mmCIF file of C-alpha atoms in Angstrom:
data_model
loop_
_atom_site.group_PDB
_atom_site.id
_atom_site.type_symbol
_atom_site.label_atom_id
_atom_site.label_comp_id
_atom_site.label_asym_id
_atom_site.label_seq_id
_atom_site.Cartn_x
_atom_site.Cartn_y
_atom_site.Cartn_z
ATOM 1 C CA UNK A 1 0.000 0.000 0.000
ATOM 2 C CA UNK A 2 2.863 2.396 0.755
ATOM 3 C CA UNK A 3 4.193 2.058 -2.784
ATOM 4 C CA UNK A 4 0.760 2.816 -4.247
ATOM 5 C CA UNK A 5 0.407 5.971 -2.172
ATOM 6 C CA UNK A 6 3.920 7.081 -3.134
ATOM 7 C CA UNK A 7 3.047 6.678 -6.807
ATOM 8 C CA UNK A 8 0.174 9.118 -6.381
ATOM 9 C CA UNK A 9 2.093 11.882 -4.624
ATOM 10 C CA UNK A 10 2.748 15.138 -6.555
ATOM 11 C CA UNK A 11 6.363 15.446 -7.686
ATOM 12 C CA UNK A 12 7.019 18.877 -9.231
ATOM 13 C CA UNK A 13 5.974 22.436 -8.442
ATOM 14 C CA UNK A 14 6.151 23.849 -11.967
ATOM 15 C CA UNK A 15 7.267 23.347 -15.545
ATOM 16 C CA UNK A 16 10.836 24.461 -14.792
ATOM 17 C CA UNK A 17 11.199 21.649 -12.255
ATOM 18 C CA UNK A 18 9.856 19.143 -14.776
ATOM 19 C CA UNK A 19 12.418 20.338 -17.339
ATOM 20 C CA UNK A 20 15.230 20.140 -14.795
ATOM 21 C CA UNK A 21 14.340 16.567 -13.907
ATOM 22 C CA UNK A 22 14.938 15.582 -17.541
ATOM 23 C CA UNK A 23 17.981 17.829 -18.022
ATOM 24 C CA UNK A 24 19.794 16.400 -14.989
ATOM 25 C CA UNK A 25 19.419 12.904 -16.440
ATOM 26 C CA UNK A 26 21.756 13.736 -19.315
ATOM 27 C CA UNK A 27 24.304 15.231 -16.918
ATOM 28 C CA UNK A 28 23.620 18.882 -17.786
ATOM 29 C CA UNK A 29 23.208 21.680 -15.254
ATOM 30 C CA UNK A 30 19.837 22.959 -14.101
ATOM 31 C CA UNK A 31 18.072 25.839 -15.787
ATOM 32 C CA UNK A 32 16.803 28.844 -13.843
ATOM 33 C CA UNK A 33 13.643 29.248 -15.917
ATOM 34 C CA UNK A 34 11.635 27.439 -18.570
ATOM 35 C CA UNK A 35 12.434 30.441 -20.791
ATOM 36 C CA UNK A 36 16.234 30.114 -20.542
ATOM 37 C CA UNK A 37 18.074 30.475 -23.828
ATOM 38 C CA UNK A 38 19.574 26.986 -23.872
ATOM 39 C CA UNK A 39 19.377 24.195 -26.405
ATOM 40 C CA UNK A 40 17.882 21.837 -23.830
ATOM 41 C CA UNK A 41 14.999 24.240 -23.223
ATOM 42 C CA UNK A 42 14.383 24.676 -26.950
ATOM 43 C CA UNK A 43 14.082 20.912 -27.393
ATOM 44 C CA UNK A 44 11.831 20.444 -24.372
ATOM 45 C CA UNK A 45 9.563 23.362 -25.204
ATOM 46 C CA UNK A 46 9.085 21.827 -28.630
ATOM 47 C CA UNK A 47 7.526 18.612 -27.312
ATOM 48 C CA UNK A 48 6.254 19.354 -23.799
ATOM 49 C CA UNK A 49 2.747 20.557 -24.665
ATOM 50 C CA UNK A 50 2.197 17.801 -27.208
ATOM 51 C CA UNK A 51 3.300 15.011 -24.867
ATOM 52 C CA UNK A 52 1.246 16.274 -21.930
ATOM 53 C CA UNK A 53 -1.833 16.895 -24.085
ATOM 54 C CA UNK A 54 -1.553 13.459 -25.687
ATOM 55 C CA UNK A 55 -1.544 11.630 -22.363
ATOM 56 C CA UNK A 56 -4.122 13.800 -20.609
ATOM 57 C CA UNK A 57 -6.532 13.106 -23.481
ATOM 58 C CA UNK A 58 -6.169 9.316 -23.235
ATOM 59 C CA UNK A 59 -7.799 8.973 -19.822
ATOM 60 C CA UNK A 60 -10.037 10.911 -17.419
ATOM 61 C CA UNK A 61 -7.299 11.403 -14.832
ATOM 62 C CA UNK A 62 -8.631 11.848 -11.318
ATOM 63 C CA UNK A 63 -6.251 14.745 -10.615
ATOM 64 C CA UNK A 64 -7.780 16.689 -13.503
ATOM 65 C CA UNK A 65 -11.481 16.034 -12.850
ATOM 66 C CA UNK A 66 -13.472 19.163 -12.051
ATOM 67 C CA UNK A 67 -17.081 20.344 -12.132
ATOM 68 C CA UNK A 68 -18.639 23.799 -12.249
ATOM 69 C CA UNK A 69 -22.077 25.356 -12.650
ATOM 70 C CA UNK A 70 -22.439 27.573 -15.716
ATOM 71 C CA UNK A 71 -25.343 29.796 -16.697
ATOM 72 C CA UNK A 72 -26.681 30.679 -20.125
ATOM 73 C CA UNK A 73 -24.469 33.226 -21.907
ATOM 74 C CA UNK A 74 -26.799 34.003 -24.799
ATOM 75 C CA UNK A 75 -28.798 32.756 -27.764
ATOM 76 C CA UNK A 76 -27.220 31.165 -30.838
ATOM 77 C CA UNK A 77 -29.917 32.317 -33.278
ATOM 78 C CA UNK A 78 -30.160 28.739 -34.544
ATOM 79 C CA UNK A 79 -30.515 25.200 -33.215
ATOM 80 C CA UNK A 80 -29.517 24.409 -30.529
ATOM 81 C CA UNK A 81 -30.917 27.672 -29.182
ATOM 82 C CA UNK A 82 -28.633 28.648 -26.279
ATOM 83 C CA UNK A 83 -24.911 28.755 -25.605
ATOM 84 C CA UNK A 84 -22.871 28.466 -22.429
ATOM 85 C CA UNK A 85 -19.163 29.104 -21.936
ATOM 86 C CA UNK A 86 -16.954 26.324 -20.667
ATOM 87 C CA UNK A 87 -15.022 27.074 -17.448
ATOM 88 C CA UNK A 88 -11.817 28.994 -18.146
ATOM 89 C CA UNK A 89 -9.598 26.149 -16.895
ATOM 90 C CA UNK A 90 -11.342 23.483 -18.991
ATOM 91 C CA UNK A 91 -8.990 21.311 -21.032
ATOM 92 C CA UNK A 92 -11.354 18.484 -22.040
ATOM 93 C CA UNK A 93 -15.142 18.520 -21.760
ATOM 94 C CA UNK A 94 -16.732 15.308 -20.457
ATOM 95 C CA UNK A 95 -20.487 15.806 -19.985
ATOM 96 C CA UNK A 96 -23.141 18.067 -18.446
ATOM 97 C CA UNK A 97 -26.123 17.637 -16.149
ATOM 98 C CA UNK A 98 -29.168 19.644 -15.106
ATOM 99 C CA UNK A 99 -30.271 18.929 -11.529
ATOM 100 C CA UNK A 100 -28.477 15.588 -11.662
ATOM 101 C CA UNK A 101 -29.952 14.480 -14.996
ATOM 102 C CA UNK A 102 -27.608 14.004 -18.010
ATOM 103 C CA UNK A 103 -27.947 16.481 -20.882
ATOM 104 C CA UNK A 104 -27.901 14.484 -24.115
ATOM 105 C CA UNK A 105 -28.690 17.200 -26.677
ATOM 106 C CA UNK A 106 -25.506 19.188 -26.180
ATOM 107 C CA UNK A 107 -23.046 20.351 -28.821
ATOM 108 C CA UNK A 108 -19.450 21.451 -28.274
ATOM 109 C CA UNK A 109 -18.572 24.487 -30.410
ATOM 110 C CA UNK A 110 -15.104 25.839 -29.689
ATOM 111 C CA UNK A 111 -15.166 26.926 -26.047
ATOM 112 C CA UNK A 112 -18.983 26.951 -25.956
ATOM 113 C CA UNK A 113 -21.679 24.395 -25.179
ATOM 114 C CA UNK A 114 -24.852 24.671 -27.281
ATOM 115 C CA UNK A 115 -28.141 23.193 -26.087
ATOM 116 C CA UNK A 116 -31.878 23.823 -26.188
ATOM 117 C CA UNK A 117 -32.008 23.749 -22.390
ATOM 118 C CA UNK A 118 -32.364 27.125 -20.654
ATOM 119 C CA UNK A 119 -31.152 26.225 -17.173
ATOM 120 C CA UNK A 120 -27.991 26.140 -15.082
ATOM 121 C CA UNK A 121 -25.676 23.394 -16.336
ATOM 122 C CA UNK A 122 -23.315 21.444 -14.117
ATOM 123 C CA UNK A 123 -20.341 20.837 -16.373
ATOM 124 C CA UNK A 124 -17.893 17.980 -15.756
ATOM 125 C CA UNK A 125 -14.494 18.333 -17.362
ATOM 126 C CA UNK A 126 -10.776 17.765 -17.161
ATOM 127 C CA UNK A 127 -8.909 20.865 -16.037
ATOM 128 C CA UNK A 128 -5.754 22.119 -17.716
ATOM 129 C CA UNK A 129 -2.835 19.959 -16.530
ATOM 130 C CA UNK A 130 -0.846 21.537 -13.689
ATOM 131 C CA UNK A 131 2.475 19.906 -12.643
ATOM 132 C CA UNK A 132 1.673 20.670 -9.002
ATOM 133 C CA UNK A 133 -1.235 18.223 -9.233
ATOM 134 C CA UNK A 134 0.552 15.471 -11.158
ATOM 135 C CA UNK A 135 0.837 12.140 -9.335
ATOM 136 C CA UNK A 136 4.399 10.877 -9.078
ATOM 137 C CA UNK A 137 3.980 8.099 -11.659
ATOM 138 C CA UNK A 138 2.370 10.429 -14.228
ATOM 139 C CA UNK A 139 5.152 12.959 -13.668
ATOM 140 C CA UNK A 140 7.830 10.288 -14.076
ATOM 141 C CA UNK A 141 6.310 9.199 -17.387
ATOM 142 C CA UNK A 142 6.379 12.758 -18.722
ATOM 143 C CA UNK A 143 9.984 13.249 -17.560
ATOM 144 C CA UNK A 144 10.999 10.041 -19.330
ATOM 145 C CA UNK A 145 9.508 11.372 -22.589
ATOM 146 C CA UNK A 146 11.426 14.629 -22.146
ATOM 147 C CA UNK A 147 14.596 12.667 -21.345
ATOM 148 C CA UNK A 148 14.110 10.713 -24.577
ATOM 149 C CA UNK A 149 13.812 13.962 -26.521
ATOM 150 C CA UNK A 150 17.130 15.196 -25.098
ATOM 151 C CA UNK A 151 18.803 11.877 -25.878
ATOM 152 C CA UNK A 152 17.598 12.167 -29.457
ATOM 153 C CA UNK A 153 18.058 15.877 -30.084
ATOM 154 C CA UNK A 154 21.118 16.717 -27.994
ATOM 155 C CA UNK A 155 23.030 13.541 -27.134
ATOM 156 C CA UNK A 156 22.264 12.151 -30.598
ATOM 157 C CA UNK A 157 21.687 8.616 -29.325
ATOM 158 C CA UNK A 158 18.705 7.237 -31.220
ATOM 159 C CA UNK A 159 18.830 3.795 -29.642
ATOM 160 C CA UNK A 160 18.831 5.183 -26.102
ATOM 161 C CA UNK A 161 16.041 7.611 -27.040
ATOM 162 C CA UNK A 162 13.864 4.832 -28.460
ATOM 163 C CA UNK A 163 14.446 2.741 -25.338
ATOM 164 C CA UNK A 164 13.552 5.645 -23.058
ATOM 165 C CA UNK A 165 10.363 6.374 -25.014
ATOM 166 C CA UNK A 166 9.350 2.748 -24.552
ATOM 167 C CA UNK A 167 9.941 3.013 -20.807
ATOM 168 C CA UNK A 168 7.957 6.260 -20.734
ATOM 169 C CA UNK A 169 4.969 4.612 -22.408
ATOM 170 C CA UNK A 170 5.063 1.714 -19.951
ATOM 171 C CA UNK A 171 5.166 4.149 -17.020
ATOM 172 C CA UNK A 172 2.164 6.095 -18.320
ATOM 173 C CA UNK A 173 0.146 2.912 -18.847
ATOM 174 C CA UNK A 174 0.997 1.864 -15.292
ATOM 175 C CA UNK A 175 -0.123 5.292 -14.073
ATOM 176 C CA UNK A 176 -3.454 4.970 -15.914
ATOM 177 C CA UNK A 177 -4.008 1.502 -14.460
ATOM 178 C CA UNK A 178 -3.298 2.764 -10.947
ATOM 179 C CA UNK A 179 -5.554 5.796 -11.431
ATOM 180 C CA UNK A 180 -8.443 3.636 -12.669
ATOM 181 C CA UNK A 181 -8.023 1.280 -9.723
ATOM 182 C CA UNK A 182 -8.059 4.115 -7.195
ATOM 183 C CA UNK A 183 -10.665 6.439 -8.667
ATOM 184 C CA UNK A 184 -12.940 4.366 -10.872
ATOM 185 C CA UNK A 185 -11.383 5.738 -14.044
ATOM 186 C CA UNK A 186 -13.091 7.083 -17.124
ATOM 187 C CA UNK A 187 -16.663 8.246 -16.687
ATOM 188 C CA UNK A 188 -17.417 7.142 -20.240
ATOM 189 C CA UNK A 189 -16.917 3.471 -19.365
ATOM 190 C CA UNK A 190 -19.753 3.724 -16.843
ATOM 191 C CA UNK A 191 -22.055 5.912 -18.927
ATOM 192 C CA UNK A 192 -21.969 4.764 -22.598
ATOM 193 C CA UNK A 193 -24.031 7.762 -23.707
ATOM 194 C CA UNK A 194 -21.064 9.968 -22.784
ATOM 195 C CA UNK A 195 -18.450 8.074 -24.792
ATOM 196 C CA UNK A 196 -18.642 10.272 -27.876
ATOM 197 C CA UNK A 197 -18.616 13.488 -25.849
ATOM 198 C CA UNK A 198 -15.595 12.368 -23.844
ATOM 199 C CA UNK A 199 -13.573 11.150 -26.821
ATOM 200 C CA UNK A 200 -14.216 14.283 -28.878
ATOM 201 C CA UNK A 201 -14.077 16.589 -25.879
ATOM 202 C CA UNK A 202 -11.096 18.742 -26.846
ATOM 203 C CA UNK A 203 -12.113 22.140 -28.017
ATOM 204 C CA UNK A 204 -12.374 21.238 -31.682
ATOM 205 C CA UNK A 205 -14.914 23.382 -33.439
ATOM 206 C CA UNK A 206 -17.744 21.496 -35.037
#
């Protein structure tokens, strides 16, 4: 049980600390800021957002789950009739309810939710990923991906980079398994009607 709890403990305070964890693994010195003018930072900035976004979209991580009540912002002038703004920290929309009942006729349009319901919506979503909230195993997986990028782009060791990427993927899968076991996992697996909303939940305009 102690090992499981350790895996879920936050590891880093900010993006700079995440970068430094990867940079130290190739024997380089720490950076002072994520905006430092160093080749390591350039490489890491180039993949960080993509790697984090890719893995946060694969699973409804418990550390990202949030809910908020939102009120009607206006009328669309078409069908569906009304629009609501997603919470400002929303990264991935999951589903919405009115007084505990699921809202099925809802459409995601950019950062808006369109529906014919004129009532307060309780919106369930994944918040933007914050390193301060990352469990230790999730954080370690991300650092391994960043380490692989430095091995490939700076150390120029393709074999070591490929190996590290494989280890990173294994770590992230382990983290997802642990998170599902502890929190019940993806809402969509329990509520099939939400599968499509969850899978297409990033703010892609439709």
